[in-house]
């Protein structure tokens, strides 16, 4: 299926949500990452809602997530459970910070409910997130019992899902021909000036990017499924399926036609060979004169 030139392909190349087996992590892992990123970015850039009718609404992103899960998420049981969580307390959210923490709390509840489930990746167990190793300040002990320092959790979430911690290297590996041409023009116009720290950083190869805090693997799965992104340029290359052959590029359709023509030619030559062989034998029998 094509949507405005973007290809949806069968092969999926997960970057940050690759499971130990194809059926693990993937879609829902990336879906949760997207949801967290949306709540954090909505708080950091409230002007993004200008002209949408949701200006100043702290629940705008959460309610959109709620409707998406209820309408489009494939696991109906999971969608119903998420809807129950939303009915319980989503209406109590009164600020962007509360929206960020609300989603974090519900994500941990989902992880706790699904711990040990068949959908859990044994290499990435579902545990409370962020872990003490990832955010020591997020964890406290009150009267011998574990407690969350929500102020530190909020700071961690804003840093972890902030724009400065996002890398678009894979998403912008290649663009449309016109886009690439426009970028080259912009690059020639100001070769010495990067378009911002984030863009300049993401343009570097992944091997030289600064280390990023990794999500605890348990937090990647939830809603009983799996999400990930592949650049549309990669999808285009997959769709075209160009195969190198004798130093030249042939598509899979070209190779298929070559095979069909080769088989048809072989059959035709075999038929002609047997036809003339039989005809020759008949001619010899007809003109044969027995010696006296």
PDB file of C-alpha atoms in Angstrom:
ATOM      1  CA  UNK A   1       0.000   0.000   0.000  1.00  0.00           C
ATOM      2  CA  UNK A   2       1.278   3.467  -0.844  1.00  0.00           C
ATOM      3  CA  UNK A   3       0.386   6.628   1.042  1.00  0.00           C
ATOM      4  CA  UNK A   4       1.839   9.764  -0.524  1.00  0.00           C
ATOM      5  CA  UNK A   5       4.887   7.889  -1.745  1.00  0.00           C
ATOM      6  CA  UNK A   6       5.575   6.170   1.601  1.00  0.00           C
ATOM      7  CA  UNK A   7       5.890   2.411   1.318  1.00  0.00           C
ATOM      8  CA  UNK A   8       4.637  -0.056   3.912  1.00  0.00           C
ATOM      9  CA  UNK A   9       6.825  -3.122   3.571  1.00  0.00           C
ATOM     10  CA  UNK A  10       6.841  -6.610   5.033  1.00  0.00           C
ATOM     11  CA  UNK A  11      10.368  -6.439   6.389  1.00  0.00           C
ATOM     12  CA  UNK A  12      10.668  -4.398   9.585  1.00  0.00           C
ATOM     13  CA  UNK A  13      14.023  -3.184  10.866  1.00  0.00           C
ATOM     14  CA  UNK A  14      13.681  -2.185  14.490  1.00  0.00           C
ATOM     15  CA  UNK A  15      16.369   0.166  15.798  1.00  0.00           C
ATOM     16  CA  UNK A  16      15.662   0.714  19.493  1.00  0.00           C
ATOM     17  CA  UNK A  17      13.096  -2.027  20.137  1.00  0.00           C
ATOM     18  CA  UNK A  18      14.648  -5.158  18.666  1.00  0.00           C
ATOM     19  CA  UNK A  19      13.619  -8.213  20.671  1.00  0.00           C
ATOM     20  CA  UNK A  20      15.521 -11.451  21.172  1.00  0.00           C
ATOM     21  CA  UNK A  21      13.001 -13.068  18.799  1.00  0.00           C
ATOM     22  CA  UNK A  22      10.830 -11.488  16.074  1.00  0.00           C
ATOM     23  CA  UNK A  23       7.629 -11.835  18.113  1.00  0.00           C
ATOM     24  CA  UNK A  24       9.007  -9.916  21.092  1.00  0.00           C
ATOM     25  CA  UNK A  25       9.114  -6.167  21.751  1.00  0.00           C
ATOM     26  CA  UNK A  26       8.925  -4.273  18.443  1.00  0.00           C
ATOM     27  CA  UNK A  27       5.610  -2.513  17.875  1.00  0.00           C
ATOM     28  CA  UNK A  28       4.343  -1.859  21.408  1.00  0.00           C
ATOM     29  CA  UNK A  29       7.820  -1.075  22.664  1.00  0.00           C
ATOM     30  CA  UNK A  30       8.101   1.738  20.131  1.00  0.00           C
ATOM     31  CA  UNK A  31       4.464   2.742  20.699  1.00  0.00           C
ATOM     32  CA  UNK A  32       5.179   3.346  24.375  1.00  0.00           C
ATOM     33  CA  UNK A  33       8.312   5.301  23.430  1.00  0.00           C
ATOM     34  CA  UNK A  34       6.247   7.444  21.097  1.00  0.00           C
ATOM     35  CA  UNK A  35       3.592   8.081  23.750  1.00  0.00           C
ATOM     36  CA  UNK A  36       6.184   9.147  26.338  1.00  0.00           C
ATOM     37  CA  UNK A  37       7.912  11.376  23.798  1.00  0.00           C
ATOM     38  CA  UNK A  38       4.600  13.045  22.903  1.00  0.00           C
ATOM     39  CA  UNK A  39       3.739  13.854  26.525  1.00  0.00           C
ATOM     40  CA  UNK A  40       7.209  15.291  27.181  1.00  0.00           C
ATOM     41  CA  UNK A  41       7.295  17.323  23.967  1.00  0.00           C
ATOM     42  CA  UNK A  42       3.786  18.648  24.556  1.00  0.00           C
ATOM     43  CA  UNK A  43       4.981  20.107  27.844  1.00  0.00           C
ATOM     44  CA  UNK A  44       8.159  21.501  26.304  1.00  0.00           C
ATOM     45  CA  UNK A  45       6.396  23.031  23.277  1.00  0.00           C
ATOM     46  CA  UNK A  46       2.829  24.009  24.219  1.00  0.00           C
ATOM     47  CA  UNK A  47       2.764  26.352  21.228  1.00  0.00           C
ATOM     48  CA  UNK A  48       2.517  23.268  19.008  1.00  0.00           C
ATOM     49  CA  UNK A  49      -1.181  23.107  19.905  1.00  0.00           C
ATOM     50  CA  UNK A  50      -1.912  26.649  18.737  1.00  0.00           C
ATOM     51  CA  UNK A  51      -4.793  26.698  16.301  1.00  0.00           C
ATOM     52  CA  UNK A  52      -5.852  23.113  17.068  1.00  0.00           C
ATOM     53  CA  UNK A  53      -8.589  23.901  19.546  1.00  0.00           C
ATOM     54  CA  UNK A  54      -6.640  22.170  22.339  1.00  0.00           C
ATOM     55  CA  UNK A  55      -4.613  25.190  23.474  1.00  0.00           C
ATOM     56  CA  UNK A  56      -3.905  25.033  27.187  1.00  0.00           C
ATOM     57  CA  UNK A  57      -5.457  21.578  27.581  1.00  0.00           C
ATOM     58  CA  UNK A  58      -3.062  19.414  29.659  1.00  0.00           C
ATOM     59  CA  UNK A  59      -4.980  16.286  28.659  1.00  0.00           C
ATOM     60  CA  UNK A  60      -4.810  16.914  24.908  1.00  0.00           C
ATOM     61  CA  UNK A  61      -2.057  14.370  24.203  1.00  0.00           C
ATOM     62  CA  UNK A  62      -3.328  11.799  26.702  1.00  0.00           C
ATOM     63  CA  UNK A  63      -6.869  11.915  25.313  1.00  0.00           C
ATOM     64  CA  UNK A  64      -5.516  11.534  21.771  1.00  0.00           C
ATOM     65  CA  UNK A  65      -3.483   8.507  22.879  1.00  0.00           C
ATOM     66  CA  UNK A  66      -6.584   7.141  24.593  1.00  0.00           C
ATOM     67  CA  UNK A  67      -8.703   7.433  21.449  1.00  0.00           C
ATOM     68  CA  UNK A  68      -5.969   5.937  19.278  1.00  0.00           C
ATOM     69  CA  UNK A  69      -5.586   2.870  21.501  1.00  0.00           C
ATOM     70  CA  UNK A  70      -9.342   2.433  21.824  1.00  0.00           C
ATOM     71  CA  UNK A  71      -9.930   2.693  18.060  1.00  0.00           C
ATOM     72  CA  UNK A  72      -6.862   1.275  16.339  1.00  0.00           C
ATOM     73  CA  UNK A  73      -4.884  -0.959  18.697  1.00  0.00           C
ATOM     74  CA  UNK A  74      -5.112  -4.562  17.504  1.00  0.00           C
ATOM     75  CA  UNK A  75      -5.303  -6.221  20.928  1.00  0.00           C
ATOM     76  CA  UNK A  76      -8.855  -5.464  22.074  1.00  0.00           C
ATOM     77  CA  UNK A  77      -8.280  -6.848  25.565  1.00  0.00           C
ATOM     78  CA  UNK A  78      -5.277  -4.551  25.977  1.00  0.00           C
ATOM     79  CA  UNK A  79      -7.216  -1.577  24.613  1.00  0.00           C
ATOM     80  CA  UNK A  80     -10.047  -2.239  27.060  1.00  0.00           C
ATOM     81  CA  UNK A  81      -7.598  -2.419  29.966  1.00  0.00           C
ATOM     82  CA  UNK A  82      -5.993   0.880  28.923  1.00  0.00           C
ATOM     83  CA  UNK A  83      -9.463   2.434  28.699  1.00  0.00           C
ATOM     84  CA  UNK A  84     -10.178   1.300  32.260  1.00  0.00           C
ATOM     85  CA  UNK A  85      -6.978   2.989  33.449  1.00  0.00           C
ATOM     86  CA  UNK A  86      -7.964   6.165  31.612  1.00  0.00           C
ATOM     87  CA  UNK A  87     -11.453   6.220  33.149  1.00  0.00           C
ATOM     88  CA  UNK A  88      -9.999   5.831  36.630  1.00  0.00           C
ATOM     89  CA  UNK A  89      -7.777   8.897  36.758  1.00  0.00           C
ATOM     90  CA  UNK A  90      -7.025  10.603  33.430  1.00  0.00           C
ATOM     91  CA  UNK A  91      -9.533  13.353  34.161  1.00  0.00           C
ATOM     92  CA  UNK A  92      -7.525  14.312  37.264  1.00  0.00           C
ATOM     93  CA  UNK A  93      -4.583  15.497  35.133  1.00  0.00           C
ATOM     94  CA  UNK A  94      -4.318  19.278  35.470  1.00  0.00           C
ATOM     95  CA  UNK A  95      -0.877  20.094  34.047  1.00  0.00           C
ATOM     96  CA  UNK A  96       1.649  18.949  31.460  1.00  0.00           C
ATOM     97  CA  UNK A  97       3.909  17.555  34.198  1.00  0.00           C
ATOM     98  CA  UNK A  98       1.033  15.533  35.617  1.00  0.00           C
ATOM     99  CA  UNK A  99       0.356  14.155  32.120  1.00  0.00           C
ATOM    100  CA  UNK A 100       3.963  12.959  31.855  1.00  0.00           C
ATOM    101  CA  UNK A 101       3.820  11.261  35.257  1.00  0.00           C
ATOM    102  CA  UNK A 102       0.357   9.786  34.614  1.00  0.00           C
ATOM    103  CA  UNK A 103       1.558   7.918  31.544  1.00  0.00           C
ATOM    104  CA  UNK A 104       4.714   6.760  33.353  1.00  0.00           C
ATOM    105  CA  UNK A 105       2.675   5.355  36.254  1.00  0.00           C
ATOM    106  CA  UNK A 106       0.262   3.521  33.957  1.00  0.00           C
ATOM    107  CA  UNK A 107       3.132   2.120  31.908  1.00  0.00           C
ATOM    108  CA  UNK A 108       4.637   0.606  35.057  1.00  0.00           C
ATOM    109  CA  UNK A 109       1.219  -0.798  36.013  1.00  0.00           C
ATOM    110  CA  UNK A 110       0.938  -2.457  32.609  1.00  0.00           C
ATOM    111  CA  UNK A 111       4.458  -3.864  32.915  1.00  0.00           C
ATOM    112  CA  UNK A 112       3.656  -5.249  36.344  1.00  0.00           C
ATOM    113  CA  UNK A 113       0.466  -6.864  35.049  1.00  0.00           C
ATOM    114  CA  UNK A 114       2.242  -8.455  32.087  1.00  0.00           C
ATOM    115  CA  UNK A 115       5.357  -9.627  33.953  1.00  0.00           C
ATOM    116  CA  UNK A 116       5.756 -13.331  33.261  1.00  0.00           C
ATOM    117  CA  UNK A 117       3.251 -13.228  30.395  1.00  0.00           C
ATOM    118  CA  UNK A 118       3.975 -15.103  27.181  1.00  0.00           C
ATOM    119  CA  UNK A 119       4.537 -11.758  25.453  1.00  0.00           C
ATOM    120  CA  UNK A 120       7.445 -10.939  27.769  1.00  0.00           C
ATOM    121  CA  UNK A 121      10.889 -11.156  26.232  1.00  0.00           C
ATOM    122  CA  UNK A 122      13.067 -13.271  28.578  1.00  0.00           C
ATOM    123  CA  UNK A 123      16.066 -11.151  27.605  1.00  0.00           C
ATOM    124  CA  UNK A 124      14.205  -7.974  28.534  1.00  0.00           C
ATOM    125  CA  UNK A 125      12.057  -8.677  31.622  1.00  0.00           C
ATOM    126  CA  UNK A 126       9.296  -6.288  32.611  1.00  0.00           C
ATOM    127  CA  UNK A 127      10.459  -4.475  35.747  1.00  0.00           C
ATOM    128  CA  UNK A 128       9.642  -1.078  37.313  1.00  0.00           C
ATOM    129  CA  UNK A 129      11.236   1.660  35.239  1.00  0.00           C
ATOM    130  CA  UNK A 130      13.503   3.573  35.456  1.00  0.00           C
ATOM    131  CA  UNK A 131      15.747   1.100  37.247  1.00  0.00           C
ATOM    132  CA  UNK A 132      18.037   2.175  40.117  1.00  0.00           C
ATOM    133  CA  UNK A 133      21.034   1.829  37.811  1.00  0.00           C
ATOM    134  CA  UNK A 134      19.454   4.173  35.272  1.00  0.00           C
ATOM    135  CA  UNK A 135      18.150   6.744  37.753  1.00  0.00           C
ATOM    136  CA  UNK A 136      19.399   6.261  41.329  1.00  0.00           C
ATOM    137  CA  UNK A 137      17.792   9.522  42.494  1.00  0.00           C
ATOM    138  CA  UNK A 138      14.368   8.280  41.361  1.00  0.00           C
ATOM    139  CA  UNK A 139      14.319   5.620  44.083  1.00  0.00           C
ATOM    140  CA  UNK A 140      13.912   6.182  47.827  1.00  0.00           C
ATOM    141  CA  UNK A 141      13.377   4.053  50.860  1.00  0.00           C
ATOM    142  CA  UNK A 142      10.728   5.144  53.342  1.00  0.00           C
ATOM    143  CA  UNK A 143      10.401   3.091  56.511  1.00  0.00           C
ATOM    144  CA  UNK A 144      12.122   0.188  54.802  1.00  0.00           C
ATOM    145  CA  UNK A 145       9.808   0.275  51.801  1.00  0.00           C
ATOM    146  CA  UNK A 146      10.625   1.329  48.263  1.00  0.00           C
ATOM    147  CA  UNK A 147       9.201   4.679  47.170  1.00  0.00           C
ATOM    148  CA  UNK A 148       9.447   6.777  44.020  1.00  0.00           C
ATOM    149  CA  UNK A 149      10.795  10.311  44.091  1.00  0.00           C
ATOM    150  CA  UNK A 150       8.386  11.665  41.496  1.00  0.00           C
ATOM    151  CA  UNK A 151      10.217  14.966  41.210  1.00  0.00           C
ATOM    152  CA  UNK A 152      13.380  13.164  40.126  1.00  0.00           C
ATOM    153  CA  UNK A 153      11.361  10.832  37.892  1.00  0.00           C
ATOM    154  CA  UNK A 154       9.856  13.846  36.139  1.00  0.00           C
ATOM    155  CA  UNK A 155      13.295  15.362  35.548  1.00  0.00           C
ATOM    156  CA  UNK A 156      14.574  12.045  34.225  1.00  0.00           C
ATOM    157  CA  UNK A 157      11.644  11.609  31.834  1.00  0.00           C
ATOM    158  CA  UNK A 158      12.053  15.118  30.470  1.00  0.00           C
ATOM    159  CA  UNK A 159      15.731  14.490  29.810  1.00  0.00           C
ATOM    160  CA  UNK A 160      15.283  10.972  28.457  1.00  0.00           C
ATOM    161  CA  UNK A 161      12.490  11.857  26.040  1.00  0.00           C
ATOM    162  CA  UNK A 162      13.609  15.425  25.396  1.00  0.00           C
ATOM    163  CA  UNK A 163      14.522  16.682  21.943  1.00  0.00           C
ATOM    164  CA  UNK A 164      18.203  16.784  22.879  1.00  0.00           C
ATOM    165  CA  UNK A 165      18.159  13.019  23.415  1.00  0.00           C
ATOM    166  CA  UNK A 166      16.451  12.110  20.140  1.00  0.00           C
ATOM    167  CA  UNK A 167      18.538  10.871  17.220  1.00  0.00           C
ATOM    168  CA  UNK A 168      17.025  11.013  13.729  1.00  0.00           C
ATOM    169  CA  UNK A 169      19.967   9.380  11.956  1.00  0.00           C
ATOM    170  CA  UNK A 170      17.867   6.434  10.834  1.00  0.00           C
ATOM    171  CA  UNK A 171      14.725   8.398  10.017  1.00  0.00           C
ATOM    172  CA  UNK A 172      16.605  10.789   7.715  1.00  0.00           C
ATOM    173  CA  UNK A 173      19.037   8.389   6.079  1.00  0.00           C
ATOM    174  CA  UNK A 174      17.700   9.423   2.700  1.00  0.00           C
ATOM    175  CA  UNK A 175      14.955  11.689   1.515  1.00  0.00           C
ATOM    176  CA  UNK A 176      12.991  12.253  -1.624  1.00  0.00           C
ATOM    177  CA  UNK A 177      15.068  13.344  -4.631  1.00  0.00           C
ATOM    178  CA  UNK A 178      13.657  16.832  -4.436  1.00  0.00           C
ATOM    179  CA  UNK A 179      14.243  16.978  -0.704  1.00  0.00           C
ATOM    180  CA  UNK A 180      17.818  15.892  -1.153  1.00  0.00           C
ATOM    181  CA  UNK A 181      18.292  18.526  -3.826  1.00  0.00           C
ATOM    182  CA  UNK A 182      16.860  21.192  -1.562  1.00  0.00           C
ATOM    183  CA  UNK A 183      19.120  20.123   1.289  1.00  0.00           C
ATOM    184  CA  UNK A 184      22.138  20.281  -0.985  1.00  0.00           C
ATOM    185  CA  UNK A 185      21.151  23.825  -1.968  1.00  0.00           C
ATOM    186  CA  UNK A 186      20.778  24.800   1.673  1.00  0.00           C
ATOM    187  CA  UNK A 187      24.101  23.148   2.447  1.00  0.00           C
ATOM    188  CA  UNK A 188      25.861  25.136  -0.260  1.00  0.00           C
ATOM    189  CA  UNK A 189      24.249  28.346   0.932  1.00  0.00           C
ATOM    190  CA  UNK A 190      25.643  27.977   4.467  1.00  0.00           C
ATOM    191  CA  UNK A 191      28.299  25.240   4.553  1.00  0.00           C
ATOM    192  CA  UNK A 192      29.820  26.444   7.795  1.00  0.00           C
ATOM    193  CA  UNK A 193      26.597  26.697   9.798  1.00  0.00           C
ATOM    194  CA  UNK A 194      24.809  23.558  11.030  1.00  0.00           C
ATOM    195  CA  UNK A 195      21.048  23.882  11.373  1.00  0.00           C
ATOM    196  CA  UNK A 196      21.152  23.380  15.096  1.00  0.00           C
ATOM    197  CA  UNK A 197      22.908  21.246  17.673  1.00  0.00           C
ATOM    198  CA  UNK A 198      20.386  18.456  17.418  1.00  0.00           C
ATOM    199  CA  UNK A 199      20.580  18.271  13.612  1.00  0.00           C
ATOM    200  CA  UNK A 200      24.355  18.522  13.627  1.00  0.00           C
ATOM    201  CA  UNK A 201      24.605  15.793  16.222  1.00  0.00           C
ATOM    202  CA  UNK A 202      22.216  13.465  14.438  1.00  0.00           C
ATOM    203  CA  UNK A 203      24.121  13.874  11.188  1.00  0.00           C
ATOM    204  CA  UNK A 204      27.118  12.114  12.701  1.00  0.00           C
ATOM    205  CA  UNK A 205      27.471   8.343  12.297  1.00  0.00           C
ATOM    206  CA  UNK A 206      25.832   6.333  15.104  1.00  0.00           C
ATOM    207  CA  UNK A 207      29.274   5.117  16.228  1.00  0.00           C
ATOM    208  CA  UNK A 208      30.351   8.610  17.261  1.00  0.00           C
ATOM    209  CA  UNK A 209      27.102   9.761  18.850  1.00  0.00           C
ATOM    210  CA  UNK A 210      27.339  10.443  22.579  1.00  0.00           C
ATOM    211  CA  UNK A 211      26.156   7.590  24.827  1.00  0.00           C
ATOM    212  CA  UNK A 212      22.466   7.645  25.602  1.00  0.00           C
ATOM    213  CA  UNK A 213      20.780   6.248  28.707  1.00  0.00           C
ATOM    214  CA  UNK A 214      19.042   3.029  27.704  1.00  0.00           C
ATOM    215  CA  UNK A 215      15.539   2.151  28.751  1.00  0.00           C
ATOM    216  CA  UNK A 216      15.184  -0.733  31.103  1.00  0.00           C
ATOM    217  CA  UNK A 217      14.135  -3.558  28.912  1.00  0.00           C
ATOM    218  CA  UNK A 218      11.031  -4.273  30.959  1.00  0.00           C
ATOM    219  CA  UNK A 219       9.617  -0.875  30.172  1.00  0.00           C
ATOM    220  CA  UNK A 220       9.703  -1.443  26.455  1.00  0.00           C
ATOM    221  CA  UNK A 221       6.785  -3.857  26.331  1.00  0.00           C
ATOM    222  CA  UNK A 222       3.244  -3.162  27.287  1.00  0.00           C
ATOM    223  CA  UNK A 223      -0.257  -3.197  25.871  1.00  0.00           C
ATOM    224  CA  UNK A 224       0.569  -6.822  24.998  1.00  0.00           C
ATOM    225  CA  UNK A 225       2.052  -6.119  21.589  1.00  0.00           C
ATOM    226  CA  UNK A 226       4.999  -4.351  19.801  1.00  0.00           C
ATOM    227  CA  UNK A 227       6.208  -0.429  17.387  1.00  0.00           C
ATOM    228  CA  UNK A 228       9.143   0.677  15.319  1.00  0.00           C
ATOM    229  CA  UNK A 229      10.192   2.860  12.575  1.00  0.00           C
ATOM    230  CA  UNK A 230      11.916   2.325   9.285  1.00  0.00           C
ATOM    231  CA  UNK A 231      12.805   5.146   6.993  1.00  0.00           C
ATOM    232  CA  UNK A 232      10.635   5.282   3.898  1.00  0.00           C
ATOM    233  CA  UNK A 233      13.799   5.335   1.832  1.00  0.00           C
ATOM    234  CA  UNK A 234      14.708   1.889   3.129  1.00  0.00           C
ATOM    235  CA  UNK A 235      11.191   0.737   2.348  1.00  0.00           C
ATOM    236  CA  UNK A 236      11.587   2.001  -1.163  1.00  0.00           C
ATOM    237  CA  UNK A 237      14.789   0.051  -1.615  1.00  0.00           C
ATOM    238  CA  UNK A 238      13.111  -3.064  -0.262  1.00  0.00           C
ATOM    239  CA  UNK A 239      10.175  -2.597  -2.620  1.00  0.00           C
ATOM    240  CA  UNK A 240      12.421  -2.200  -5.634  1.00  0.00           C
ATOM    241  CA  UNK A 241      14.486  -5.250  -4.598  1.00  0.00           C
ATOM    242  CA  UNK A 242      17.378  -4.512  -6.903  1.00  0.00           C
ATOM    243  CA  UNK A 243      19.662  -7.523  -7.384  1.00  0.00           C
ATOM    244  CA  UNK A 244      23.250  -7.103  -8.653  1.00  0.00           C
ATOM    245  CA  UNK A 245      23.909  -9.423 -11.575  1.00  0.00           C
ATOM    246  CA  UNK A 246      27.008  -9.408 -13.808  1.00  0.00           C
ATOM    247  CA  UNK A 247      27.802  -5.896 -12.616  1.00  0.00           C
ATOM    248  CA  UNK A 248      24.391  -4.555 -13.628  1.00  0.00           C
ATOM    249  CA  UNK A 249      21.253  -3.908 -11.643  1.00  0.00           C
ATOM    250  CA  UNK A 250      18.177  -5.980 -12.481  1.00  0.00           C
ATOM    251  CA  UNK A 251      14.930  -5.908 -10.600  1.00  0.00           C
ATOM    252  CA  UNK A 252      13.270  -9.087  -9.420  1.00  0.00           C
ATOM    253  CA  UNK A 253      10.702  -8.679 -12.215  1.00  0.00           C
ATOM    254  CA  UNK A 254      13.485  -8.555 -14.834  1.00  0.00           C
ATOM    255  CA  UNK A 255      15.079 -11.702 -13.445  1.00  0.00           C
ATOM    256  CA  UNK A 256      11.733 -13.488 -13.402  1.00  0.00           C
ATOM    257  CA  UNK A 257      11.094 -12.599 -17.054  1.00  0.00           C
ATOM    258  CA  UNK A 258      14.578 -13.827 -17.984  1.00  0.00           C
ATOM    259  CA  UNK A 259      13.937 -17.180 -16.317  1.00  0.00           C
ATOM    260  CA  UNK A 260      10.562 -17.566 -18.010  1.00  0.00           C
ATOM    261  CA  UNK A 261      12.026 -16.728 -21.428  1.00  0.00           C
ATOM    262  CA  UNK A 262      14.933 -19.104 -20.874  1.00  0.00           C
ATOM    263  CA  UNK A 263      12.630 -21.998 -19.975  1.00  0.00           C
ATOM    264  CA  UNK A 264      10.301 -21.235 -22.903  1.00  0.00           C
ATOM    265  CA  UNK A 265      13.244 -21.073 -25.348  1.00  0.00           C
ATOM    266  CA  UNK A 266      14.629 -24.366 -24.059  1.00  0.00           C
ATOM    267  CA  UNK A 267      11.276 -26.092 -24.482  1.00  0.00           C
ATOM    268  CA  UNK A 268      10.894 -24.672 -28.000  1.00  0.00           C
ATOM    269  CA  UNK A 269      14.354 -25.897 -29.071  1.00  0.00           C
ATOM    270  CA  UNK A 270      13.694 -29.378 -27.652  1.00  0.00           C
ATOM    271  CA  UNK A 271      10.409 -29.586 -29.513  1.00  0.00           C
ATOM    272  CA  UNK A 272      12.062 -28.539 -32.790  1.00  0.00           C
ATOM    273  CA  UNK A 273      14.849 -31.068 -32.263  1.00  0.00           C
ATOM    274  CA  UNK A 274      12.467 -34.000 -31.760  1.00  0.00           C
ATOM    275  CA  UNK A 275      10.243 -32.820 -34.615  1.00  0.00           C
ATOM    276  CA  UNK A 276      13.072 -32.852 -37.163  1.00  0.00           C
ATOM    277  CA  UNK A 277      14.519 -36.077 -35.770  1.00  0.00           C
ATOM    278  CA  UNK A 278      11.216 -37.910 -36.228  1.00  0.00           C
ATOM    279  CA  UNK A 279      10.728 -36.345 -39.657  1.00  0.00           C
ATOM    280  CA  UNK A 280      14.225 -37.444 -40.691  1.00  0.00           C
ATOM    281  CA  UNK A 281      13.540 -41.041 -39.640  1.00  0.00           C
ATOM    282  CA  UNK A 282      10.314 -41.126 -41.616  1.00  0.00           C
ATOM    283  CA  UNK A 283      12.088 -39.770 -44.701  1.00  0.00           C
ATOM    284  CA  UNK A 284      14.745 -42.472 -44.454  1.00  0.00           C
ATOM    285  CA  UNK A 285      12.146 -45.235 -44.134  1.00  0.00           C
ATOM    286  CA  UNK A 286      10.159 -43.899 -47.111  1.00  0.00           C
ATOM    287  CA  UNK A 287      13.186 -43.722 -49.461  1.00  0.00           C
ATOM    288  CA  UNK A 288      14.977 -46.807 -48.314  1.00  0.00           C
ATOM    289  CA  UNK A 289      15.700 -49.309 -51.144  1.00  0.00           C
ATOM    290  CA  UNK A 290      16.591 -52.828 -50.042  1.00  0.00           C
ATOM    291  CA  UNK A 291      19.683 -54.182 -51.787  1.00  0.00           C
ATOM    292  CA  UNK A 292      19.177 -57.077 -54.260  1.00  0.00           C
TER     293      UNK A 292
END
